[in-house]
PDB file of C-alpha atoms in Angstrom:
ATOM      1  CA  UNK A1029      11.328   8.512   6.397  1.00  0.00           C
ATOM      2  CA  UNK A1030       8.725   7.816   3.742  1.00  0.00           C
ATOM      3  CA  UNK A1031       5.552   6.924   5.586  1.00  0.00           C
ATOM      4  CA  UNK A1032       3.901   3.520   5.347  1.00  0.00           C
ATOM      5  CA  UNK A1033       1.585   1.559   7.602  1.00  0.00           C
ATOM      6  CA  UNK A1034       0.772  -2.104   8.104  1.00  0.00           C
ATOM      7  CA  UNK A1035      -2.593  -3.282   9.381  1.00  0.00           C
ATOM      8  CA  UNK A1036      -2.606  -6.560  11.314  1.00  0.00           C
ATOM      9  CA  UNK A1037      -5.868  -8.388  11.975  1.00  0.00           C
ATOM     10  CA  UNK A1038      -6.288 -11.477  14.120  1.00  0.00           C
ATOM     11  CA  UNK A1039      -9.500 -13.511  13.812  1.00  0.00           C
ATOM     12  CA  UNK A1040     -10.633 -16.206  16.207  1.00  0.00           C
ATOM     13  CA  UNK A1041     -13.155 -18.597  14.649  1.00  0.00           C
ATOM     14  CA  UNK A1042     -15.129 -21.692  15.497  1.00  0.00           C
ATOM     15  CA  UNK A1043     -13.013 -23.627  12.995  1.00  0.00           C
ATOM     16  CA  UNK A1044     -11.164 -23.348   9.701  1.00  0.00           C
ATOM     17  CA  UNK A1045     -14.037 -23.864   7.263  1.00  0.00           C
ATOM     18  CA  UNK A1046     -14.828 -20.379   5.842  1.00  0.00           C
ATOM     19  CA  UNK A1047     -18.349 -21.476   4.872  1.00  0.00           C
ATOM     20  CA  UNK A1048     -19.520 -23.391   7.940  1.00  0.00           C
ATOM     21  CA  UNK A1049     -17.447 -21.768  10.701  1.00  0.00           C
ATOM     22  CA  UNK A1050     -17.893 -18.207  11.984  1.00  0.00           C
ATOM     23  CA  UNK A1051     -15.793 -15.385  13.435  1.00  0.00           C
ATOM     24  CA  UNK A1052     -16.002 -14.986  17.215  1.00  0.00           C
ATOM     25  CA  UNK A1053     -13.304 -12.384  17.882  1.00  0.00           C
ATOM     26  CA  UNK A1054     -11.541  -9.616  15.905  1.00  0.00           C
ATOM     27  CA  UNK A1055      -8.423  -7.770  17.067  1.00  0.00           C
ATOM     28  CA  UNK A1056      -6.568  -5.115  15.032  1.00  0.00           C
ATOM     29  CA  UNK A1057      -3.142  -3.491  15.267  1.00  0.00           C
ATOM     30  CA  UNK A1058      -1.379  -0.807  13.204  1.00  0.00           C
ATOM     31  CA  UNK A1059       2.426  -0.741  12.873  1.00  0.00           C
ATOM     32  CA  UNK A1060       4.914   0.934  10.576  1.00  0.00           C
ATOM     33  CA  UNK A1061       7.008  -1.155   8.201  1.00  0.00           C
ATOM     34  CA  UNK A1062       9.652  -1.569  10.915  1.00  0.00           C
ATOM     35  CA  UNK A1063       6.910  -3.288  13.000  1.00  0.00           C
ATOM     36  CA  UNK A1064       6.846  -0.468  15.551  1.00  0.00           C
ATOM     37  CA  UNK A1065       3.387  -0.107  17.092  1.00  0.00           C
ATOM     38  CA  UNK A1066       1.396   2.933  15.955  1.00  0.00           C
ATOM     39  CA  UNK A1067      -2.082   2.181  17.309  1.00  0.00           C
ATOM     40  CA  UNK A1068      -4.073  -0.653  18.870  1.00  0.00           C
ATOM     41  CA  UNK A1069      -7.546  -1.170  17.458  1.00  0.00           C
ATOM     42  CA  UNK A1070     -10.655  -2.542  19.138  1.00  0.00           C
ATOM     43  CA  UNK A1071     -10.590  -6.120  20.445  1.00  0.00           C
ATOM     44  CA  UNK A1072     -14.149  -7.307  19.817  1.00  0.00           C
ATOM     45  CA  UNK A1073     -15.805 -10.533  20.954  1.00  0.00           C
ATOM     46  CA  UNK A1074     -18.740 -11.402  18.701  1.00  0.00           C
ATOM     47  CA  UNK A1075     -21.940 -13.064  19.827  1.00  0.00           C
ATOM     48  CA  UNK A1076     -22.817 -16.221  17.893  1.00  0.00           C
ATOM     49  CA  UNK A1077     -25.873 -18.488  18.306  1.00  0.00           C
ATOM     50  CA  UNK A1078     -25.464 -21.694  20.303  1.00  0.00           C
ATOM     51  CA  UNK A1079     -25.876 -23.933  17.225  1.00  0.00           C
ATOM     52  CA  UNK A1080     -22.760 -22.385  15.718  1.00  0.00           C
ATOM     53  CA  UNK A1081     -20.780 -22.978  18.891  1.00  0.00           C
ATOM     54  CA  UNK A1082     -21.990 -26.576  19.183  1.00  0.00           C
ATOM     55  CA  UNK A1083     -20.412 -27.346  15.796  1.00  0.00           C
ATOM     56  CA  UNK A1084     -16.914 -26.616  17.090  1.00  0.00           C
ATOM     57  CA  UNK A1085     -14.467 -29.494  17.175  1.00  0.00           C
ATOM     58  CA  UNK A1086     -13.300 -30.842  20.541  1.00  0.00           C
ATOM     59  CA  UNK A1087      -9.900 -29.176  20.142  1.00  0.00           C
ATOM     60  CA  UNK A1088     -11.317 -25.734  19.269  1.00  0.00           C
ATOM     61  CA  UNK A1089     -13.905 -25.916  22.069  1.00  0.00           C
ATOM     62  CA  UNK A1090     -11.189 -26.804  24.571  1.00  0.00           C
ATOM     63  CA  UNK A1091      -8.977 -23.957  23.336  1.00  0.00           C
ATOM     64  CA  UNK A1092     -11.744 -21.335  23.561  1.00  0.00           C
ATOM     65  CA  UNK A1093     -12.871 -22.643  26.964  1.00  0.00           C
ATOM     66  CA  UNK A1094      -9.398 -22.505  28.514  1.00  0.00           C
ATOM     67  CA  UNK A1095      -8.853 -18.965  27.231  1.00  0.00           C
ATOM     68  CA  UNK A1096     -12.227 -17.820  28.579  1.00  0.00           C
ATOM     69  CA  UNK A1097     -13.371 -16.785  25.117  1.00  0.00           C
ATOM     70  CA  UNK A1098     -16.343 -19.188  25.074  1.00  0.00           C
ATOM     71  CA  UNK A1099     -17.902 -17.482  28.111  1.00  0.00           C
ATOM     72  CA  UNK A1100     -17.266 -14.043  26.600  1.00  0.00           C
ATOM     73  CA  UNK A1101     -19.013 -15.062  23.360  1.00  0.00           C
ATOM     74  CA  UNK A1102     -22.214 -15.982  25.186  1.00  0.00           C
ATOM     75  CA  UNK A1103     -22.157 -12.711  27.151  1.00  0.00           C
ATOM     76  CA  UNK A1104     -21.334 -10.472  24.178  1.00  0.00           C
ATOM     77  CA  UNK A1105     -23.933  -8.176  22.603  1.00  0.00           C
ATOM     78  CA  UNK A1106     -21.719  -7.368  19.595  1.00  0.00           C
ATOM     79  CA  UNK A1107     -22.887  -8.620  16.203  1.00  0.00           C
ATOM     80  CA  UNK A1108     -20.514  -9.447  13.362  1.00  0.00           C
ATOM     81  CA  UNK A1109     -21.727  -6.459  11.345  1.00  0.00           C
ATOM     82  CA  UNK A1110     -21.143  -4.084  14.287  1.00  0.00           C
ATOM     83  CA  UNK A1111     -17.670  -5.532  14.896  1.00  0.00           C
ATOM     84  CA  UNK A1112     -16.873  -5.111  11.197  1.00  0.00           C
ATOM     85  CA  UNK A1113     -18.083  -1.497  11.265  1.00  0.00           C
ATOM     86  CA  UNK A1114     -15.982  -0.613  14.330  1.00  0.00           C
ATOM     87  CA  UNK A1115     -12.901  -2.288  12.849  1.00  0.00           C
ATOM     88  CA  UNK A1116     -13.335  -0.506   9.514  1.00  0.00           C
ATOM     89  CA  UNK A1117     -13.750   2.845  11.256  1.00  0.00           C
ATOM     90  CA  UNK A1118     -10.468   2.287  13.076  1.00  0.00           C
ATOM     91  CA  UNK A1119      -8.664   1.318   9.852  1.00  0.00           C
ATOM     92  CA  UNK A1120     -10.190   4.195   7.879  1.00  0.00           C
ATOM     93  CA  UNK A1121      -8.771   6.636  10.403  1.00  0.00           C
ATOM     94  CA  UNK A1122      -5.284   5.548   9.425  1.00  0.00           C
ATOM     95  CA  UNK A1123      -6.112   5.601   5.712  1.00  0.00           C
ATOM     96  CA  UNK A1124      -7.176   9.219   6.177  1.00  0.00           C
ATOM     97  CA  UNK A1125      -3.843   9.900   7.899  1.00  0.00           C
ATOM     98  CA  UNK A1126      -2.061   8.509   4.826  1.00  0.00           C
ATOM     99  CA  UNK A1127      -4.057  10.892   2.626  1.00  0.00           C
ATOM    100  CA  UNK A1128      -3.228  13.828   4.921  1.00  0.00           C
ATOM    101  CA  UNK A1129       0.445  12.870   4.795  1.00  0.00           C
ATOM    102  CA  UNK A1130       0.340  13.011   1.000  1.00  0.00           C
ATOM    103  CA  UNK A1131      -1.511  16.342   0.881  1.00  0.00           C
ATOM    104  CA  UNK A1132       0.909  17.879   3.409  1.00  0.00           C
ATOM    105  CA  UNK A1133       3.780  17.074   1.016  1.00  0.00           C
ATOM    106  CA  UNK A1134       1.952  18.338  -2.067  1.00  0.00           C
ATOM    107  CA  UNK A1135       2.896  22.015  -2.106  1.00  0.00           C
ATOM    108  CA  UNK A1136       6.650  21.578  -1.716  1.00  0.00           C
ATOM    109  CA  UNK A1137       6.786  18.660  -4.134  1.00  0.00           C
ATOM    110  CA  UNK A1138       4.692  20.293  -6.860  1.00  0.00           C
ATOM    111  CA  UNK A1139       6.760  23.481  -6.616  1.00  0.00           C
ATOM    112  CA  UNK A1140      10.060  21.626  -6.873  1.00  0.00           C
ATOM    113  CA  UNK A1141      11.778  22.177 -10.223  1.00  0.00           C
ATOM    114  CA  UNK A1142      11.000  19.295 -12.572  1.00  0.00           C
ATOM    115  CA  UNK A1143      14.678  18.549 -13.208  1.00  0.00           C
ATOM    116  CA  UNK A1144      15.173  17.973  -9.466  1.00  0.00           C
ATOM    117  CA  UNK A1145      12.282  15.494  -9.469  1.00  0.00           C
ATOM    118  CA  UNK A1146      13.806  13.747 -12.475  1.00  0.00           C
ATOM    119  CA  UNK A1147      17.174  13.517 -10.697  1.00  0.00           C
ATOM    120  CA  UNK A1148      15.604  11.565  -7.815  1.00  0.00           C
ATOM    121  CA  UNK A1149      14.156   8.895 -10.099  1.00  0.00           C
ATOM    122  CA  UNK A1150      17.351   8.655 -12.163  1.00  0.00           C
ATOM    123  CA  UNK A1151      19.123   8.035  -8.854  1.00  0.00           C
ATOM    124  CA  UNK A1152      16.537   5.318  -8.124  1.00  0.00           C
ATOM    125  CA  UNK A1153      17.363   3.705 -11.481  1.00  0.00           C
ATOM    126  CA  UNK A1154      21.055   3.759 -10.604  1.00  0.00           C
ATOM    127  CA  UNK A1155      20.437   2.183  -7.196  1.00  0.00           C
ATOM    128  CA  UNK A1156      18.180  -0.460  -8.725  1.00  0.00           C
ATOM    129  CA  UNK A1157      20.846  -1.371 -11.261  1.00  0.00           C
ATOM    130  CA  UNK A1158      23.248  -1.793  -8.331  1.00  0.00           C
ATOM    131  CA  UNK A1159      22.585  -2.692  -4.668  1.00  0.00           C
ATOM    132  CA  UNK A1160      18.787  -3.003  -4.952  1.00  0.00           C
ATOM    133  CA  UNK A1161      18.722  -5.321  -7.959  1.00  0.00           C
ATOM    134  CA  UNK A1162      19.052  -8.582  -6.038  1.00  0.00           C
ATOM    135  CA  UNK A1163      16.819  -7.334  -3.200  1.00  0.00           C
ATOM    136  CA  UNK A1164      13.914  -6.504  -5.489  1.00  0.00           C
ATOM    137  CA  UNK A1165      14.309  -9.647  -7.591  1.00  0.00           C
ATOM    138  CA  UNK A1166      14.411 -11.828  -4.466  1.00  0.00           C
ATOM    139  CA  UNK A1167      11.317 -10.141  -2.999  1.00  0.00           C
ATOM    140  CA  UNK A1168       9.477 -10.720  -6.273  1.00  0.00           C
ATOM    141  CA  UNK A1169      10.499 -14.392  -6.342  1.00  0.00           C
ATOM    142  CA  UNK A1170       9.470 -15.015  -2.725  1.00  0.00           C
ATOM    143  CA  UNK A1171       6.121 -13.210  -2.630  1.00  0.00           C
ATOM    144  CA  UNK A1172       4.960 -13.394  -6.243  1.00  0.00           C
ATOM    145  CA  UNK A1173       6.174 -16.872  -7.257  1.00  0.00           C
ATOM    146  CA  UNK A1174       8.488 -15.692 -10.050  1.00  0.00           C
ATOM    147  CA  UNK A1175      11.572 -17.640 -11.026  1.00  0.00           C
ATOM    148  CA  UNK A1176      14.908 -15.840 -11.264  1.00  0.00           C
ATOM    149  CA  UNK A1177      14.553 -15.218 -15.010  1.00  0.00           C
ATOM    150  CA  UNK A1178      11.030 -13.812 -14.683  1.00  0.00           C
ATOM    151  CA  UNK A1179      11.957 -11.651 -11.690  1.00  0.00           C
ATOM    152  CA  UNK A1180      14.908 -10.084 -13.509  1.00  0.00           C
ATOM    153  CA  UNK A1181      12.606  -9.120 -16.385  1.00  0.00           C
ATOM    154  CA  UNK A1182       9.481  -8.166 -14.420  1.00  0.00           C
ATOM    155  CA  UNK A1183      11.189  -6.351 -11.553  1.00  0.00           C
ATOM    156  CA  UNK A1184      14.688  -4.942 -12.077  1.00  0.00           C
ATOM    157  CA  UNK A1185      15.115  -4.580 -15.851  1.00  0.00           C
ATOM    158  CA  UNK A1186      11.717  -3.165 -16.668  1.00  0.00           C
ATOM    159  CA  UNK A1187      11.619  -0.802 -13.695  1.00  0.00           C
ATOM    160  CA  UNK A1188      15.064   0.613 -14.517  1.00  0.00           C
ATOM    161  CA  UNK A1189      13.754   1.234 -18.039  1.00  0.00           C
ATOM    162  CA  UNK A1190      10.582   2.849 -16.691  1.00  0.00           C
ATOM    163  CA  UNK A1191      12.566   5.302 -14.555  1.00  0.00           C
ATOM    164  CA  UNK A1192      14.921   6.244 -17.394  1.00  0.00           C
ATOM    165  CA  UNK A1193      12.305   6.447 -20.153  1.00  0.00           C
ATOM    166  CA  UNK A1194      10.009   8.463 -17.889  1.00  0.00           C
ATOM    167  CA  UNK A1195      12.825  10.920 -17.187  1.00  0.00           C
ATOM    168  CA  UNK A1196      13.334  11.349 -20.927  1.00  0.00           C
ATOM    169  CA  UNK A1197       9.596  11.786 -21.565  1.00  0.00           C
ATOM    170  CA  UNK A1198       9.292  14.394 -18.801  1.00  0.00           C
ATOM    171  CA  UNK A1199      12.255  16.309 -20.201  1.00  0.00           C
ATOM    172  CA  UNK A1200      10.610  16.311 -23.627  1.00  0.00           C
ATOM    173  CA  UNK A1201       7.201  17.366 -22.265  1.00  0.00           C
ATOM    174  CA  UNK A1202       8.596  20.347 -20.351  1.00  0.00           C
ATOM    175  CA  UNK A1203      10.812  21.421 -23.246  1.00  0.00           C
ATOM    176  CA  UNK A1204       7.910  21.628 -25.718  1.00  0.00           C
ATOM    177  CA  UNK A1205       6.615  25.204 -25.791  1.00  0.00           C
ATOM    178  CA  UNK A1206       4.319  26.982 -28.250  1.00  0.00           C
ATOM    179  CA  UNK A1207       5.767  29.288 -30.872  1.00  0.00           C
ATOM    180  CA  UNK A1208       5.878  32.998 -30.065  1.00  0.00           C
ATOM    181  CA  UNK A1209       5.625  35.954 -32.459  1.00  0.00           C
ATOM    182  CA  UNK A1210       7.783  39.078 -32.067  1.00  0.00           C
ATOM    183  CA  UNK A1211       6.721  40.960 -28.954  1.00  0.00           C
ATOM    184  CA  UNK A1212       4.613  38.015 -27.733  1.00  0.00           C
ATOM    185  CA  UNK A1213       5.645  35.255 -25.353  1.00  0.00           C
ATOM    186  CA  UNK A1214       3.465  32.174 -25.439  1.00  0.00           C
ATOM    187  CA  UNK A1215       4.234  29.865 -22.540  1.00  0.00           C
ATOM    188  CA  UNK A1216       2.828  26.489 -21.524  1.00  0.00           C
ATOM    189  CA  UNK A1217       2.964  25.525 -17.863  1.00  0.00           C
ATOM    190  CA  UNK A1218       2.303  21.981 -16.698  1.00  0.00           C
ATOM    191  CA  UNK A1219       0.921  21.634 -13.209  1.00  0.00           C
ATOM    192  CA  UNK A1220      -0.030  18.548 -11.209  1.00  0.00           C
ATOM    193  CA  UNK A1221      -3.560  17.332 -10.550  1.00  0.00           C
ATOM    194  CA  UNK A1222      -5.612  18.691  -7.683  1.00  0.00           C
ATOM    195  CA  UNK A1223      -5.640  16.464  -4.598  1.00  0.00           C
ATOM    196  CA  UNK A1224      -3.720  13.215  -4.802  1.00  0.00           C
ATOM    197  CA  UNK A1225      -3.396  10.137  -7.014  1.00  0.00           C
ATOM    198  CA  UNK A1226      -4.698   6.867  -5.545  1.00  0.00           C
ATOM    199  CA  UNK A1227      -2.688   4.002  -7.042  1.00  0.00           C
ATOM    200  CA  UNK A1228      -4.160   0.505  -6.634  1.00  0.00           C
ATOM    201  CA  UNK A1229      -1.613  -1.826  -8.163  1.00  0.00           C
ATOM    202  CA  UNK A1230      -1.727  -5.455  -9.404  1.00  0.00           C
ATOM    203  CA  UNK A1231      -0.039  -8.441  -7.791  1.00  0.00           C
ATOM    204  CA  UNK A1232       1.992  -9.822 -10.663  1.00  0.00           C
ATOM    205  CA  UNK A1233       4.311  -7.158 -12.130  1.00  0.00           C
ATOM    206  CA  UNK A1234       6.596  -5.454  -9.625  1.00  0.00           C
ATOM    207  CA  UNK A1235       7.814  -2.927 -12.179  1.00  0.00           C
ATOM    208  CA  UNK A1236       4.304  -1.853 -13.184  1.00  0.00           C
ATOM    209  CA  UNK A1237       3.341  -1.446  -9.516  1.00  0.00           C
ATOM    210  CA  UNK A1238       6.250   0.916  -8.884  1.00  0.00           C
ATOM    211  CA  UNK A1239       5.692   2.795 -12.133  1.00  0.00           C
ATOM    212  CA  UNK A1240       2.024   3.480 -11.375  1.00  0.00           C
ATOM    213  CA  UNK A1241       3.305   5.467  -8.377  1.00  0.00           C
ATOM    214  CA  UNK A1242       6.510   6.891  -9.845  1.00  0.00           C
ATOM    215  CA  UNK A1243       5.076   8.247 -13.109  1.00  0.00           C
ATOM    216  CA  UNK A1244       2.505  10.615 -11.545  1.00  0.00           C
ATOM    217  CA  UNK A1245       4.976  11.577  -8.800  1.00  0.00           C
ATOM    218  CA  UNK A1246       7.521  12.544 -11.443  1.00  0.00           C
ATOM    219  CA  UNK A1247       4.997  15.053 -12.829  1.00  0.00           C
ATOM    220  CA  UNK A1248       4.611  16.708  -9.425  1.00  0.00           C
ATOM    221  CA  UNK A1249       1.706  14.723  -8.018  1.00  0.00           C
ATOM    222  CA  UNK A1250       1.548  13.085  -4.586  1.00  0.00           C
ATOM    223  CA  UNK A1251       0.428   9.469  -4.401  1.00  0.00           C
ATOM    224  CA  UNK A1252      -1.323   7.183  -1.922  1.00  0.00           C
ATOM    225  CA  UNK A1253      -0.341   3.648  -2.901  1.00  0.00           C
ATOM    226  CA  UNK A1254      -2.334   0.491  -2.078  1.00  0.00           C
ATOM    227  CA  UNK A1255      -0.344  -2.543  -3.264  1.00  0.00           C
ATOM    228  CA  UNK A1256      -1.890  -5.987  -3.667  1.00  0.00           C
ATOM    229  CA  UNK A1257      -1.581  -8.225  -0.586  1.00  0.00           C
ATOM    230  CA  UNK A1258       0.801 -10.596  -2.401  1.00  0.00           C
ATOM    231  CA  UNK A1259       3.015  -7.699  -3.480  1.00  0.00           C
ATOM    232  CA  UNK A1260       3.602  -6.252  -0.015  1.00  0.00           C
ATOM    233  CA  UNK A1261       7.197  -7.506   0.297  1.00  0.00           C
ATOM    234  CA  UNK A1262       8.434  -6.073  -2.997  1.00  0.00           C
ATOM    235  CA  UNK A1263       6.463  -2.865  -2.274  1.00  0.00           C
ATOM    236  CA  UNK A1264       8.483  -2.485   0.940  1.00  0.00           C
ATOM    237  CA  UNK A1265      11.737  -2.838  -1.028  1.00  0.00           C
ATOM    238  CA  UNK A1266      10.514  -0.268  -3.564  1.00  0.00           C
ATOM    239  CA  UNK A1267       9.742   2.198  -0.771  1.00  0.00           C
ATOM    240  CA  UNK A1268      13.231   1.667   0.662  1.00  0.00           C
ATOM    241  CA  UNK A1269      14.627   2.342  -2.818  1.00  0.00           C
ATOM    242  CA  UNK A1270      12.672   5.598  -3.150  1.00  0.00           C
ATOM    243  CA  UNK A1271      13.804   6.684   0.308  1.00  0.00           C
ATOM    244  CA  UNK A1272      17.483   6.111  -0.455  1.00  0.00           C
ATOM    245  CA  UNK A1273      17.132   7.903  -3.797  1.00  0.00           C
ATOM    246  CA  UNK A1274      16.019  11.021  -1.922  1.00  0.00           C
ATOM    247  CA  UNK A1275      12.245  11.069  -2.402  1.00  0.00           C
ATOM    248  CA  UNK A1276      10.789  13.434   0.260  1.00  0.00           C
ATOM    249  CA  UNK A1277       8.423  12.210   2.959  1.00  0.00           C
ATOM    250  CA  UNK A1278       4.793  11.929   1.933  1.00  0.00           C
ATOM    251  CA  UNK A1279       5.257  12.135  -1.840  1.00  0.00           C
ATOM    252  CA  UNK A1280       4.419   8.433  -2.070  1.00  0.00           C
ATOM    253  CA  UNK A1281       2.554   7.127   0.973  1.00  0.00           C
ATOM    254  CA  UNK A1282       1.923   3.385   1.000  1.00  0.00           C
ATOM    255  CA  UNK A1283      -0.861   1.746   2.960  1.00  0.00           C
ATOM    256  CA  UNK A1284      -1.061  -2.040   3.201  1.00  0.00           C
ATOM    257  CA  UNK A1285      -4.471  -1.910   4.903  1.00  0.00           C
ATOM    258  CA  UNK A1286      -7.091  -4.169   3.293  1.00  0.00           C
ATOM    259  CA  UNK A1287     -10.529  -2.586   3.738  1.00  0.00           C
ATOM    260  CA  UNK A1288     -13.320  -5.055   3.092  1.00  0.00           C
ATOM    261  CA  UNK A1289     -16.186  -6.001   5.369  1.00  0.00           C
ATOM    262  CA  UNK A1290     -17.372  -9.611   5.632  1.00  0.00           C
ATOM    263  CA  UNK A1291     -20.863 -10.330   6.870  1.00  0.00           C
ATOM    264  CA  UNK A1292     -22.538 -13.683   7.403  1.00  0.00           C
ATOM    265  CA  UNK A1293     -26.143 -14.536   8.088  1.00  0.00           C
ATOM    266  CA  UNK A1294     -26.795 -15.984  11.525  1.00  0.00           C
TER     267      UNK A1294
END
C-alpha cells in the first residue's frame, strides 16, 4: 500500500486557557491511516512551578490528583523545552522514514516509461469521475467547510481536469525533440529532479493539494506530501484514489505529522 503516517499527540494541561495555563504532560503515538500502531513515543511529565499549579481549577486539580499526575509533576526534572525536543526527535525519526520510503521508490519510478506513468493518472481521473467523486466531495465538505457546489468545483471537477490536462502536457513535452540534420541525431531527454519533492499544500483547495503532488510525480519525481491539518480527511481519500489507480508504493508518501515546538517562559 502507499505509505502514510498519522502522528497523535495528547497534552495534559493545568486548564484550557492557552495563555495562562501550561502543559504538564506530553504523550505521542504514530499510526498508519488504518489506525494500526506503528510506534509509541515518549510519555513525558513536565515540571511546572507551584504558582502555575495553584491556579488550576478545583475540577482540574481533582482530576490530576486522582490520576497521580500532580505528584509526578512535582517530582519531574523535565522542562517543557526538553520535553518538546524529545518529542520532536521522535517525530522526526518517522519523517525521515517517509523520506527514505520516497527515495527507495525513486529509481523504479523514474525509469518507468512516461506513458505508463500517464496511464496511472488517467486511471485516477476515471475513478474520480466515478466511484471517488462523492467520497472526495464529501470529505472536502466535512473537513474544509465547503458546500456541495463549492466541493464539486474545488475537488472533483478541477482535479479531474488537472489529471487529464497534465497527461496531455506531458505527452506534448516528451514528443518535442530538436531537429536533426542528415547523419546527426539530436535527442532531448527529460529526467526527474535529484532527491525528492517536498509538497506542503494549502487547506482550502483539495484539487490544488492533489495536483501539487501529482504533477511532479507524473514527470518521474517522488514526493513527500505534508497536507494542511484541516485537509487531512480529503488527503486520505486522495491517497486511496492513487492506490486504486495503481500508483506504486513510495512514489507519493504522505505524512500528517505537525512539527512545531512550543515553549513558554516559566
